[in-house]
C-alpha cells in the first residue's frame, strides 16, 4: 500500500533497522559470552529504550501508511503519539545526561546508540510537532500516560526478582535496595509528568496559534 508520507515512512524504516541491528548486537554479545542467543533477546527486551523505540517505529509506520486496522488506528491517535513523544524525550534525556558517560560503545554499537538515543527522539519530536493534530489533547490524559512507565517499573522489578539483572543503575535493587529504587523511580516519574505537561501545553498553544486542530505542515 502506498505511503502517505515517504519521509515519515523512511524515518520509520530507520527506526526498525536500528532496532534490528541492536537486537543482532545483543545476541552476538551474549553468544560471545557463552550465554546463548535467548539471553541476548531477554536482555534486549529489558530496556526502556528498546520498548519505547518500538512504539516510536510503530507510531511512525501507522502515520506513514494510514489507519487500516485496530492497531494502526490506535497508534495514529494524537494522545498516543504524545504519550510516545513524552517517553522518547525521557529516553534521550536520561541517557544523554546520566548514562552516556558510563560506557564506551564501539563499531556498529555507536550507530545504534546514537540512532536510538538521539536521532530517533529528535525525528519523532519533529514529526509530532509538524504532522500530528493536537486539538484533542487534554490535561487529564497526562495521568493515563504514566501507566506505561509505571508498568515498565513493575516489569523491571519482576524480572530482577527472577534473574537479579537490572537494565539501569538507578533501578538496581541489588545495589541500592527497594526503598532507594522507589525514590529514584518517583523522581523519574515526576520527570515524565513534567515532560507530558509541557507537550500538552505546546500542543494546545499550537492549536490556538493555527486556529484549528489541523497539522501546521504536511511532510512531503
JSON list of C-alpha atoms in Angstrom, two decimals:
[
{"chain": "A", "resi": 1, "resn": "UNK", "atom": "CA", "xyz": [0.00, 0.00, 0.00]},
{"chain": "A", "resi": 2, "resn": "UNK", "atom": "CA", "xyz": [1.45, 3.41, -0.95]},
{"chain": "A", "resi": 3, "resn": "UNK", "atom": "CA", "xyz": [2.87, 5.54, 1.81]},
{"chain": "A", "resi": 4, "resn": "UNK", "atom": "CA", "xyz": [1.06, 8.71, 2.83]},
{"chain": "A", "resi": 5, "resn": "UNK", "atom": "CA", "xyz": [4.42, 10.32, 3.51]},
{"chain": "A", "resi": 6, "resn": "UNK", "atom": "CA", "xyz": [7.65, 8.91, 2.09]},
{"chain": "A", "resi": 7, "resn": "UNK", "atom": "CA", "xyz": [9.66, 10.90, 4.64]},
{"chain": "A", "resi": 8, "resn": "UNK", "atom": "CA", "xyz": [7.74, 9.51, 7.62]},
{"chain": "A", "resi": 9, "resn": "UNK", "atom": "CA", "xyz": [7.99, 6.02, 6.12]},
{"chain": "A", "resi": 10, "resn": "UNK", "atom": "CA", "xyz": [11.75, 6.46, 5.77]},
{"chain": "A", "resi": 11, "resn": "UNK", "atom": "CA", "xyz": [12.10, 7.52, 9.41]},
{"chain": "A", "resi": 12, "resn": "UNK", "atom": "CA", "xyz": [10.01, 4.53, 10.48]},
{"chain": "A", "resi": 13, "resn": "UNK", "atom": "CA", "xyz": [12.27, 2.24, 8.45]},
{"chain": "A", "resi": 14, "resn": "UNK", "atom": "CA", "xyz": [15.33, 3.81, 10.08]},
{"chain": "A", "resi": 15, "resn": "UNK", "atom": "CA", "xyz": [13.86, 3.04, 13.47]},
{"chain": "A", "resi": 16, "resn": "UNK", "atom": "CA", "xyz": [13.12, -0.58, 12.60]},
{"chain": "A", "resi": 17, "resn": "UNK", "atom": "CA", "xyz": [16.60, -1.07, 11.14]},
{"chain": "A", "resi": 18, "resn": "UNK", "atom": "CA", "xyz": [18.26, 0.38, 14.25]},
{"chain": "A", "resi": 19, "resn": "UNK", "atom": "CA", "xyz": [16.18, -1.90, 16.45]},
{"chain": "A", "resi": 20, "resn": "UNK", "atom": "CA", "xyz": [17.04, -4.94, 14.34]},
{"chain": "A", "resi": 21, "resn": "UNK", "atom": "CA", "xyz": [20.74, -4.08, 14.41]},
{"chain": "A", "resi": 22, "resn": "UNK", "atom": "CA", "xyz": [20.67, -3.60, 18.18]},
{"chain": "A", "resi": 23, "resn": "UNK", "atom": "CA", "xyz": [18.99, -6.99, 18.59]},
{"chain": "A", "resi": 24, "resn": "UNK", "atom": "CA", "xyz": [21.69, -8.61, 16.46]},
{"chain": "A", "resi": 25, "resn": "UNK", "atom": "CA", "xyz": [24.42, -6.92, 18.52]},
{"chain": "A", "resi": 26, "resn": "UNK", "atom": "CA", "xyz": [22.81, -8.01, 21.77]},
{"chain": "A", "resi": 27, "resn": "UNK", "atom": "CA", "xyz": [22.56, -11.62, 20.62]},
{"chain": "A", "resi": 28, "resn": "UNK", "atom": "CA", "xyz": [26.12, -11.63, 19.32]},
{"chain": "A", "resi": 29, "resn": "UNK", "atom": "CA", "xyz": [27.37, -10.33, 22.68]},
{"chain": "A", "resi": 30, "resn": "UNK", "atom": "CA", "xyz": [25.64, -13.00, 24.74]},
{"chain": "A", "resi": 31, "resn": "UNK", "atom": "CA", "xyz": [26.75, -15.73, 22.35]},
{"chain": "A", "resi": 32, "resn": "UNK", "atom": "CA", "xyz": [30.34, -14.50, 22.68]},
{"chain": "A", "resi": 33, "resn": "UNK", "atom": "CA", "xyz": [29.95, -14.57, 26.47]},
{"chain": "A", "resi": 34, "resn": "UNK", "atom": "CA", "xyz": [28.68, -18.14, 26.37]},
{"chain": "A", "resi": 35, "resn": "UNK", "atom": "CA", "xyz": [25.14, -17.25, 27.44]},
{"chain": "A", "resi": 36, "resn": "UNK", "atom": "CA", "xyz": [23.43, -18.11, 24.16]},
{"chain": "A", "resi": 37, "resn": "UNK", "atom": "CA", "xyz": [21.08, -16.23, 21.84]},
{"chain": "A", "resi": 38, "resn": "UNK", "atom": "CA", "xyz": [17.97, -16.34, 24.09]},
{"chain": "A", "resi": 39, "resn": "UNK", "atom": "CA", "xyz": [19.87, -14.41, 26.76]},
{"chain": "A", "resi": 40, "resn": "UNK", "atom": "CA", "xyz": [20.56, -11.68, 24.22]},
{"chain": "A", "resi": 41, "resn": "UNK", "atom": "CA", "xyz": [16.87, -11.40, 23.38]},
{"chain": "A", "resi": 42, "resn": "UNK", "atom": "CA", "xyz": [15.95, -11.39, 27.08]},
{"chain": "A", "resi": 43, "resn": "UNK", "atom": "CA", "xyz": [18.36, -8.57, 27.82]},
{"chain": "A", "resi": 44, "resn": "UNK", "atom": "CA", "xyz": [17.24, -6.66, 24.71]},
{"chain": "A", "resi": 45, "resn": "UNK", "atom": "CA", "xyz": [13.58, -6.54, 25.76]},
{"chain": "A", "resi": 46, "resn": "UNK", "atom": "CA", "xyz": [14.56, -5.36, 29.24]},
{"chain": "A", "resi": 47, "resn": "UNK", "atom": "CA", "xyz": [15.50, -1.84, 28.15]},
{"chain": "A", "resi": 48, "resn": "UNK", "atom": "CA", "xyz": [13.03, 1.04, 28.18]},
{"chain": "A", "resi": 49, "resn": "UNK", "atom": "CA", "xyz": [14.97, 2.47, 25.25]},
{"chain": "A", "resi": 50, "resn": "UNK", "atom": "CA", "xyz": [14.15, -0.56, 23.12]},
{"chain": "A", "resi": 51, "resn": "UNK", "atom": "CA", "xyz": [10.50, -0.82, 24.10]},
{"chain": "A", "resi": 52, "resn": "UNK", "atom": "CA", "xyz": [9.94, 2.91, 23.54]},
{"chain": "A", "resi": 53, "resn": "UNK", "atom": "CA", "xyz": [11.70, 2.90, 20.18]},
{"chain": "A", "resi": 54, "resn": "UNK", "atom": "CA", "xyz": [9.45, 0.01, 19.14]},
{"chain": "A", "resi": 55, "resn": "UNK", "atom": "CA", "xyz": [6.48, 2.24, 19.98]},
{"chain": "A", "resi": 56, "resn": "UNK", "atom": "CA", "xyz": [8.06, 5.11, 18.04]},
{"chain": "A", "resi": 57, "resn": "UNK", "atom": "CA", "xyz": [8.57, 2.90, 14.98]},
{"chain": "A", "resi": 58, "resn": "UNK", "atom": "CA", "xyz": [5.01, 1.57, 15.21]},
{"chain": "A", "resi": 59, "resn": "UNK", "atom": "CA", "xyz": [3.56, 5.07, 15.51]},
{"chain": "A", "resi": 60, "resn": "UNK", "atom": "CA", "xyz": [5.58, 6.31, 12.53]},
{"chain": "A", "resi": 61, "resn": "UNK", "atom": "CA", "xyz": [4.61, 3.27, 10.47]},
{"chain": "A", "resi": 62, "resn": "UNK", "atom": "CA", "xyz": [0.93, 3.84, 11.25]},
{"chain": "A", "resi": 63, "resn": "UNK", "atom": "CA", "xyz": [1.26, 7.54, 10.41]},
{"chain": "A", "resi": 64, "resn": "UNK", "atom": "CA", "xyz": [3.01, 6.80, 7.13]},
{"chain": "A", "resi": 65, "resn": "UNK", "atom": "CA", "xyz": [0.64, 4.13, 5.84]},
{"chain": "A", "resi": 66, "resn": "UNK", "atom": "CA", "xyz": [-2.60, 5.21, 7.45]},
{"chain": "A", "resi": 67, "resn": "UNK", "atom": "CA", "xyz": [-5.02, 3.58, 9.89]},
{"chain": "A", "resi": 68, "resn": "UNK", "atom": "CA", "xyz": [-6.10, 0.29, 8.29]},
{"chain": "A", "resi": 69, "resn": "UNK", "atom": "CA", "xyz": [-6.76, -1.75, 11.42]},
{"chain": "A", "resi": 70, "resn": "UNK", "atom": "CA", "xyz": [-7.33, -1.50, 15.14]},
{"chain": "A", "resi": 71, "resn": "UNK", "atom": "CA", "xyz": [-3.62, -1.36, 15.96]},
{"chain": "A", "resi": 72, "resn": "UNK", "atom": "CA", "xyz": [-2.77, 1.35, 13.43]},
{"chain": "A", "resi": 73, "resn": "UNK", "atom": "CA", "xyz": [-5.87, 3.35, 14.39]},
{"chain": "A", "resi": 74, "resn": "UNK", "atom": "CA", "xyz": [-4.64, 3.28, 17.97]},
{"chain": "A", "resi": 75, "resn": "UNK", "atom": "CA", "xyz": [-1.14, 4.45, 17.07]},
{"chain": "A", "resi": 76, "resn": "UNK", "atom": "CA", "xyz": [-2.25, 7.38, 14.88]},
{"chain": "A", "resi": 77, "resn": "UNK", "atom": "CA", "xyz": [-4.21, 8.94, 17.74]},
{"chain": "A", "resi": 78, "resn": "UNK", "atom": "CA", "xyz": [-2.84, 12.29, 18.92]},
{"chain": "A", "resi": 79, "resn": "UNK", "atom": "CA", "xyz": [-2.85, 11.27, 22.57]},
{"chain": "A", "resi": 80, "resn": "UNK", "atom": "CA", "xyz": [-0.93, 8.07, 21.81]},
{"chain": "A", "resi": 81, "resn": "UNK", "atom": "CA", "xyz": [1.59, 9.96, 19.69]},
{"chain": "A", "resi": 82, "resn": "UNK", "atom": "CA", "xyz": [2.05, 12.47, 22.52]},
{"chain": "A", "resi": 83, "resn": "UNK", "atom": "CA", "xyz": [2.48, 9.77, 25.16]},
{"chain": "A", "resi": 84, "resn": "UNK", "atom": "CA", "xyz": [5.16, 8.18, 22.99]},
{"chain": "A", "resi": 85, "resn": "UNK", "atom": "CA", "xyz": [6.79, 11.58, 22.47]},
{"chain": "A", "resi": 86, "resn": "UNK", "atom": "CA", "xyz": [6.88, 12.01, 26.26]},
{"chain": "A", "resi": 87, "resn": "UNK", "atom": "CA", "xyz": [8.58, 8.64, 26.65]},
{"chain": "A", "resi": 88, "resn": "UNK", "atom": "CA", "xyz": [11.18, 9.09, 23.92]},
{"chain": "A", "resi": 89, "resn": "UNK", "atom": "CA", "xyz": [12.11, 12.52, 25.36]},
{"chain": "A", "resi": 90, "resn": "UNK", "atom": "CA", "xyz": [12.81, 10.85, 28.71]},
{"chain": "A", "resi": 91, "resn": "UNK", "atom": "CA", "xyz": [14.83, 8.14, 26.94]},
{"chain": "A", "resi": 92, "resn": "UNK", "atom": "CA", "xyz": [17.02, 10.78, 25.31]},
{"chain": "A", "resi": 93, "resn": "UNK", "atom": "CA", "xyz": [17.33, 12.94, 28.43]},
{"chain": "A", "resi": 94, "resn": "UNK", "atom": "CA", "xyz": [18.25, 10.18, 30.88]},
{"chain": "A", "resi": 95, "resn": "UNK", "atom": "CA", "xyz": [20.68, 8.50, 28.53]},
{"chain": "A", "resi": 96, "resn": "UNK", "atom": "CA", "xyz": [22.50, 11.62, 27.41]},
{"chain": "A", "resi": 97, "resn": "UNK", "atom": "CA", "xyz": [22.56, 13.30, 30.82]},
{"chain": "A", "resi": 98, "resn": "UNK", "atom": "CA", "xyz": [23.12, 10.31, 33.12]},
{"chain": "A", "resi": 99, "resn": "UNK", "atom": "CA", "xyz": [24.16, 7.16, 31.29]},
{"chain": "A", "resi": 100, "resn": "UNK", "atom": "CA", "xyz": [26.25, 8.04, 28.25]},
{"chain": "A", "resi": 101, "resn": "UNK", "atom": "CA", "xyz": [29.43, 8.56, 30.25]},
{"chain": "A", "resi": 102, "resn": "UNK", "atom": "CA", "xyz": [29.14, 5.14, 31.90]},
{"chain": "A", "resi": 103, "resn": "UNK", "atom": "CA", "xyz": [30.32, 3.18, 28.86]},
{"chain": "A", "resi": 104, "resn": "UNK", "atom": "CA", "xyz": [32.17, 3.50, 25.56]},
{"chain": "A", "resi": 105, "resn": "UNK", "atom": "CA", "xyz": [30.41, 1.85, 22.60]},
{"chain": "A", "resi": 106, "resn": "UNK", "atom": "CA", "xyz": [32.43, 0.72, 19.59]},
{"chain": "A", "resi": 107, "resn": "UNK", "atom": "CA", "xyz": [31.74, -0.07, 15.95]},
{"chain": "A", "resi": 108, "resn": "UNK", "atom": "CA", "xyz": [28.11, -0.62, 15.00]},
{"chain": "A", "resi": 109, "resn": "UNK", "atom": "CA", "xyz": [27.11, -0.10, 18.62]},
{"chain": "A", "resi": 110, "resn": "UNK", "atom": "CA", "xyz": [27.94, 3.60, 18.18]},
{"chain": "A", "resi": 111, "resn": "UNK", "atom": "CA", "xyz": [25.48, 3.71, 15.28]},
{"chain": "A", "resi": 112, "resn": "UNK", "atom": "CA", "xyz": [22.61, 2.12, 17.17]},
{"chain": "A", "resi": 113, "resn": "UNK", "atom": "CA", "xyz": [23.44, 4.03, 20.34]},
{"chain": "A", "resi": 114, "resn": "UNK", "atom": "CA", "xyz": [23.11, 7.42, 18.67]},
{"chain": "A", "resi": 115, "resn": "UNK", "atom": "CA", "xyz": [20.22, 6.42, 16.44]},
{"chain": "A", "resi": 116, "resn": "UNK", "atom": "CA", "xyz": [18.05, 5.15, 19.29]},
{"chain": "A", "resi": 117, "resn": "UNK", "atom": "CA", "xyz": [19.02, 7.79, 21.87]},
{"chain": "A", "resi": 118, "resn": "UNK", "atom": "CA", "xyz": [19.48, 10.91, 19.74]},
{"chain": "A", "resi": 119, "resn": "UNK", "atom": "CA", "xyz": [18.33, 10.70, 16.13]},
{"chain": "A", "resi": 120, "resn": "UNK", "atom": "CA", "xyz": [15.00, 8.91, 16.60]},
{"chain": "A", "resi": 121, "resn": "UNK", "atom": "CA", "xyz": [13.94, 11.13, 19.52]},
{"chain": "A", "resi": 122, "resn": "UNK", "atom": "CA", "xyz": [14.66, 14.28, 17.50]},
{"chain": "A", "resi": 123, "resn": "UNK", "atom": "CA", "xyz": [12.94, 12.98, 14.36]},
{"chain": "A", "resi": 124, "resn": "UNK", "atom": "CA", "xyz": [9.89, 11.78, 16.25]},
{"chain": "A", "resi": 125, "resn": "UNK", "atom": "CA", "xyz": [9.51, 15.11, 18.03]},
{"chain": "A", "resi": 126, "resn": "UNK", "atom": "CA", "xyz": [9.72, 16.89, 14.68]},
{"chain": "A", "resi": 127, "resn": "UNK", "atom": "CA", "xyz": [7.05, 14.56, 13.32]},
{"chain": "A", "resi": 128, "resn": "UNK", "atom": "CA", "xyz": [4.89, 15.19, 16.38]},
{"chain": "A", "resi": 129, "resn": "UNK", "atom": "CA", "xyz": [5.24, 18.95, 16.05]},
{"chain": "A", "resi": 130, "resn": "UNK", "atom": "CA", "xyz": [4.71, 19.20, 12.30]},
{"chain": "A", "resi": 131, "resn": "UNK", "atom": "CA", "xyz": [2.22, 16.48, 11.46]},
{"chain": "A", "resi": 132, "resn": "UNK", "atom": "CA", "xyz": [0.13, 15.47, 14.48]},
{"chain": "A", "resi": 133, "resn": "UNK", "atom": "CA", "xyz": [-3.22, 17.25, 15.02]},
{"chain": "A", "resi": 134, "resn": "UNK", "atom": "CA", "xyz": [-3.43, 18.22, 18.68]},
{"chain": "A", "resi": 135, "resn": "UNK", "atom": "CA", "xyz": [-6.94, 19.61, 19.18]},
{"chain": "A", "resi": 136, "resn": "UNK", "atom": "CA", "xyz": [-7.94, 16.50, 21.16]},
{"chain": "A", "resi": 137, "resn": "UNK", "atom": "CA", "xyz": [-5.13, 16.79, 23.73]},
{"chain": "A", "resi": 138, "resn": "UNK", "atom": "CA", "xyz": [-6.42, 17.27, 27.28]},
{"chain": "A", "resi": 139, "resn": "UNK", "atom": "CA", "xyz": [-4.66, 17.77, 30.62]},
{"chain": "A", "resi": 140, "resn": "UNK", "atom": "CA", "xyz": [-6.15, 14.67, 32.32]},
{"chain": "A", "resi": 141, "resn": "UNK", "atom": "CA", "xyz": [-4.57, 12.46, 29.64]},
{"chain": "A", "resi": 142, "resn": "UNK", "atom": "CA", "xyz": [-1.21, 13.13, 31.27]},
{"chain": "A", "resi": 143, "resn": "UNK", "atom": "CA", "xyz": [-2.21, 10.83, 34.15]},
{"chain": "A", "resi": 144, "resn": "UNK", "atom": "CA", "xyz": [-3.12, 7.94, 31.87]},
{"chain": "A", "resi": 145, "resn": "UNK", "atom": "CA", "xyz": [0.17, 8.26, 30.01]},
{"chain": "A", "resi": 146, "resn": "UNK", "atom": "CA", "xyz": [2.04, 7.39, 33.20]},
{"chain": "A", "resi": 147, "resn": "UNK", "atom": "CA", "xyz": [0.69, 3.84, 33.05]},
{"chain": "A", "resi": 148, "resn": "UNK", "atom": "CA", "xyz": [3.42, 2.94, 30.56]},
{"chain": "A", "resi": 149, "resn": "UNK", "atom": "CA", "xyz": [6.45, 3.95, 32.68]},
{"chain": "A", "resi": 150, "resn": "UNK", "atom": "CA", "xyz": [4.72, 2.59, 35.80]},
{"chain": "A", "resi": 151, "resn": "UNK", "atom": "CA", "xyz": [4.14, -0.76, 34.09]},
{"chain": "A", "resi": 152, "resn": "UNK", "atom": "CA", "xyz": [7.75, -0.80, 32.95]},
{"chain": "A", "resi": 153, "resn": "UNK", "atom": "CA", "xyz": [8.92, -0.23, 36.53]},
{"chain": "A", "resi": 154, "resn": "UNK", "atom": "CA", "xyz": [6.89, -3.21, 37.76]},
{"chain": "A", "resi": 155, "resn": "UNK", "atom": "CA", "xyz": [8.20, -5.26, 34.83]},
{"chain": "A", "resi": 156, "resn": "UNK", "atom": "CA", "xyz": [11.82, -4.44, 35.72]},
{"chain": "A", "resi": 157, "resn": "UNK", "atom": "CA", "xyz": [11.31, -5.35, 39.37]},
{"chain": "A", "resi": 158, "resn": "UNK", "atom": "CA", "xyz": [9.64, -8.63, 38.43]},
{"chain": "A", "resi": 159, "resn": "UNK", "atom": "CA", "xyz": [12.44, -9.53, 36.03]},
{"chain": "A", "resi": 160, "resn": "UNK", "atom": "CA", "xyz": [15.09, -8.56, 38.54]},
{"chain": "A", "resi": 161, "resn": "UNK", "atom": "CA", "xyz": [13.50, -10.67, 41.24]},
{"chain": "A", "resi": 162, "resn": "UNK", "atom": "CA", "xyz": [14.00, -13.67, 38.95]},
{"chain": "A", "resi": 163, "resn": "UNK", "atom": "CA", "xyz": [17.42, -13.11, 37.38]},
{"chain": "A", "resi": 164, "resn": "UNK", "atom": "CA", "xyz": [18.89, -10.29, 39.54]},
{"chain": "A", "resi": 165, "resn": "UNK", "atom": "CA", "xyz": [19.64, -8.20, 36.44]},
{"chain": "A", "resi": 166, "resn": "UNK", "atom": "CA", "xyz": [18.53, -4.58, 36.17]},
{"chain": "A", "resi": 167, "resn": "UNK", "atom": "CA", "xyz": [18.93, -2.57, 32.96]},
{"chain": "A", "resi": 168, "resn": "UNK", "atom": "CA", "xyz": [19.70, 0.79, 34.59]},
{"chain": "A", "resi": 169, "resn": "UNK", "atom": "CA", "xyz": [21.90, 1.60, 37.62]},
{"chain": "A", "resi": 170, "resn": "UNK", "atom": "CA", "xyz": [19.24, 3.75, 39.30]},
{"chain": "A", "resi": 171, "resn": "UNK", "atom": "CA", "xyz": [16.88, 0.73, 39.26]},
{"chain": "A", "resi": 172, "resn": "UNK", "atom": "CA", "xyz": [19.40, -1.80, 40.57]},
{"chain": "A", "resi": 173, "resn": "UNK", "atom": "CA", "xyz": [17.73, -3.23, 43.66]},
{"chain": "A", "resi": 174, "resn": "UNK", "atom": "CA", "xyz": [20.69, -5.49, 44.47]},
{"chain": "A", "resi": 175, "resn": "UNK", "atom": "CA", "xyz": [22.94, -2.45, 44.97]},
{"chain": "A", "resi": 176, "resn": "UNK", "atom": "CA", "xyz": [20.52, 0.25, 46.10]},
{"chain": "A", "resi": 177, "resn": "UNK", "atom": "CA", "xyz": [17.70, -1.59, 47.83]},
{"chain": "A", "resi": 178, "resn": "UNK", "atom": "CA", "xyz": [13.98, -1.27, 47.15]},
{"chain": "A", "resi": 179, "resn": "UNK", "atom": "CA", "xyz": [13.49, 1.99, 49.07]},
{"chain": "A", "resi": 180, "resn": "UNK", "atom": "CA", "xyz": [16.16, 3.91, 47.15]},
{"chain": "A", "resi": 181, "resn": "UNK", "atom": "CA", "xyz": [14.98, 2.46, 43.84]},
{"chain": "A", "resi": 182, "resn": "UNK", "atom": "CA", "xyz": [11.42, 3.51, 44.66]},
{"chain": "A", "resi": 183, "resn": "UNK", "atom": "CA", "xyz": [12.61, 7.05, 45.40]},
{"chain": "A", "resi": 184, "resn": "UNK", "atom": "CA", "xyz": [14.56, 7.10, 42.12]},
{"chain": "A", "resi": 185, "resn": "UNK", "atom": "CA", "xyz": [11.52, 5.81, 40.23]},
{"chain": "A", "resi": 186, "resn": "UNK", "atom": "CA", "xyz": [9.31, 8.52, 41.73]},
{"chain": "A", "resi": 187, "resn": "UNK", "atom": "CA", "xyz": [11.82, 11.17, 40.65]},
{"chain": "A", "resi": 188, "resn": "UNK", "atom": "CA", "xyz": [11.82, 9.80, 37.12]},
{"chain": "A", "resi": 189, "resn": "UNK", "atom": "CA", "xyz": [8.02, 9.66, 37.14]},
{"chain": "A", "resi": 190, "resn": "UNK", "atom": "CA", "xyz": [7.93, 13.36, 38.03]},
{"chain": "A", "resi": 191, "resn": "UNK", "atom": "CA", "xyz": [10.13, 13.99, 35.01]},
{"chain": "A", "resi": 192, "resn": "UNK", "atom": "CA", "xyz": [7.66, 12.06, 32.84]},
{"chain": "A", "resi": 193, "resn": "UNK", "atom": "CA", "xyz": [4.80, 14.16, 34.16]},
{"chain": "A", "resi": 194, "resn": "UNK", "atom": "CA", "xyz": [6.70, 17.41, 33.62]},
{"chain": "A", "resi": 195, "resn": "UNK", "atom": "CA", "xyz": [7.51, 16.50, 30.01]},
{"chain": "A", "resi": 196, "resn": "UNK", "atom": "CA", "xyz": [3.92, 15.40, 29.40]},
{"chain": "A", "resi": 197, "resn": "UNK", "atom": "CA", "xyz": [2.54, 18.68, 30.75]},
{"chain": "A", "resi": 198, "resn": "UNK", "atom": "CA", "xyz": [4.97, 20.62, 28.58]},
{"chain": "A", "resi": 199, "resn": "UNK", "atom": "CA", "xyz": [3.92, 18.68, 25.47]},
{"chain": "A", "resi": 200, "resn": "UNK", "atom": "CA", "xyz": [0.23, 19.25, 26.15]},
{"chain": "A", "resi": 201, "resn": "UNK", "atom": "CA", "xyz": [0.89, 22.94, 26.74]},
{"chain": "A", "resi": 202, "resn": "UNK", "atom": "CA", "xyz": [2.83, 23.19, 23.48]},
{"chain": "A", "resi": 203, "resn": "UNK", "atom": "CA", "xyz": [0.16, 21.26, 21.62]},
{"chain": "A", "resi": 204, "resn": "UNK", "atom": "CA", "xyz": [-2.66, 23.46, 22.90]},
{"chain": "A", "resi": 205, "resn": "UNK", "atom": "CA", "xyz": [-0.63, 26.59, 22.08]},
{"chain": "A", "resi": 206, "resn": "UNK", "atom": "CA", "xyz": [-0.06, 25.27, 18.57]},
{"chain": "A", "resi": 207, "resn": "UNK", "atom": "CA", "xyz": [-3.78, 24.67, 18.10]},
{"chain": "A", "resi": 208, "resn": "UNK", "atom": "CA", "xyz": [-4.63, 28.18, 19.28]},
{"chain": "A", "resi": 209, "resn": "UNK", "atom": "CA", "xyz": [-1.97, 29.64, 17.02]},
{"chain": "A", "resi": 210, "resn": "UNK", "atom": "CA", "xyz": [-3.20, 27.73, 14.00]},
{"chain": "A", "resi": 211, "resn": "UNK", "atom": "CA", "xyz": [-6.82, 28.45, 14.81]},
{"chain": "A", "resi": 212, "resn": "UNK", "atom": "CA", "xyz": [-7.81, 24.83, 14.21]},
{"chain": "A", "resi": 213, "resn": "UNK", "atom": "CA", "xyz": [-6.68, 21.32, 15.06]},
{"chain": "A", "resi": 214, "resn": "UNK", "atom": "CA", "xyz": [-5.07, 20.50, 11.73]},
{"chain": "A", "resi": 215, "resn": "UNK", "atom": "CA", "xyz": [-1.34, 19.97, 11.10]},
{"chain": "A", "resi": 216, "resn": "UNK", "atom": "CA", "xyz": [0.69, 23.13, 10.60]},
{"chain": "A", "resi": 217, "resn": "UNK", "atom": "CA", "xyz": [2.72, 21.36, 7.96]},
{"chain": "A", "resi": 218, "resn": "UNK", "atom": "CA", "xyz": [2.41, 18.27, 5.84]},
{"chain": "A", "resi": 219, "resn": "UNK", "atom": "CA", "xyz": [5.60, 16.34, 5.32]},
{"chain": "A", "resi": 220, "resn": "UNK", "atom": "CA", "xyz": [6.32, 15.53, 1.66]}
]
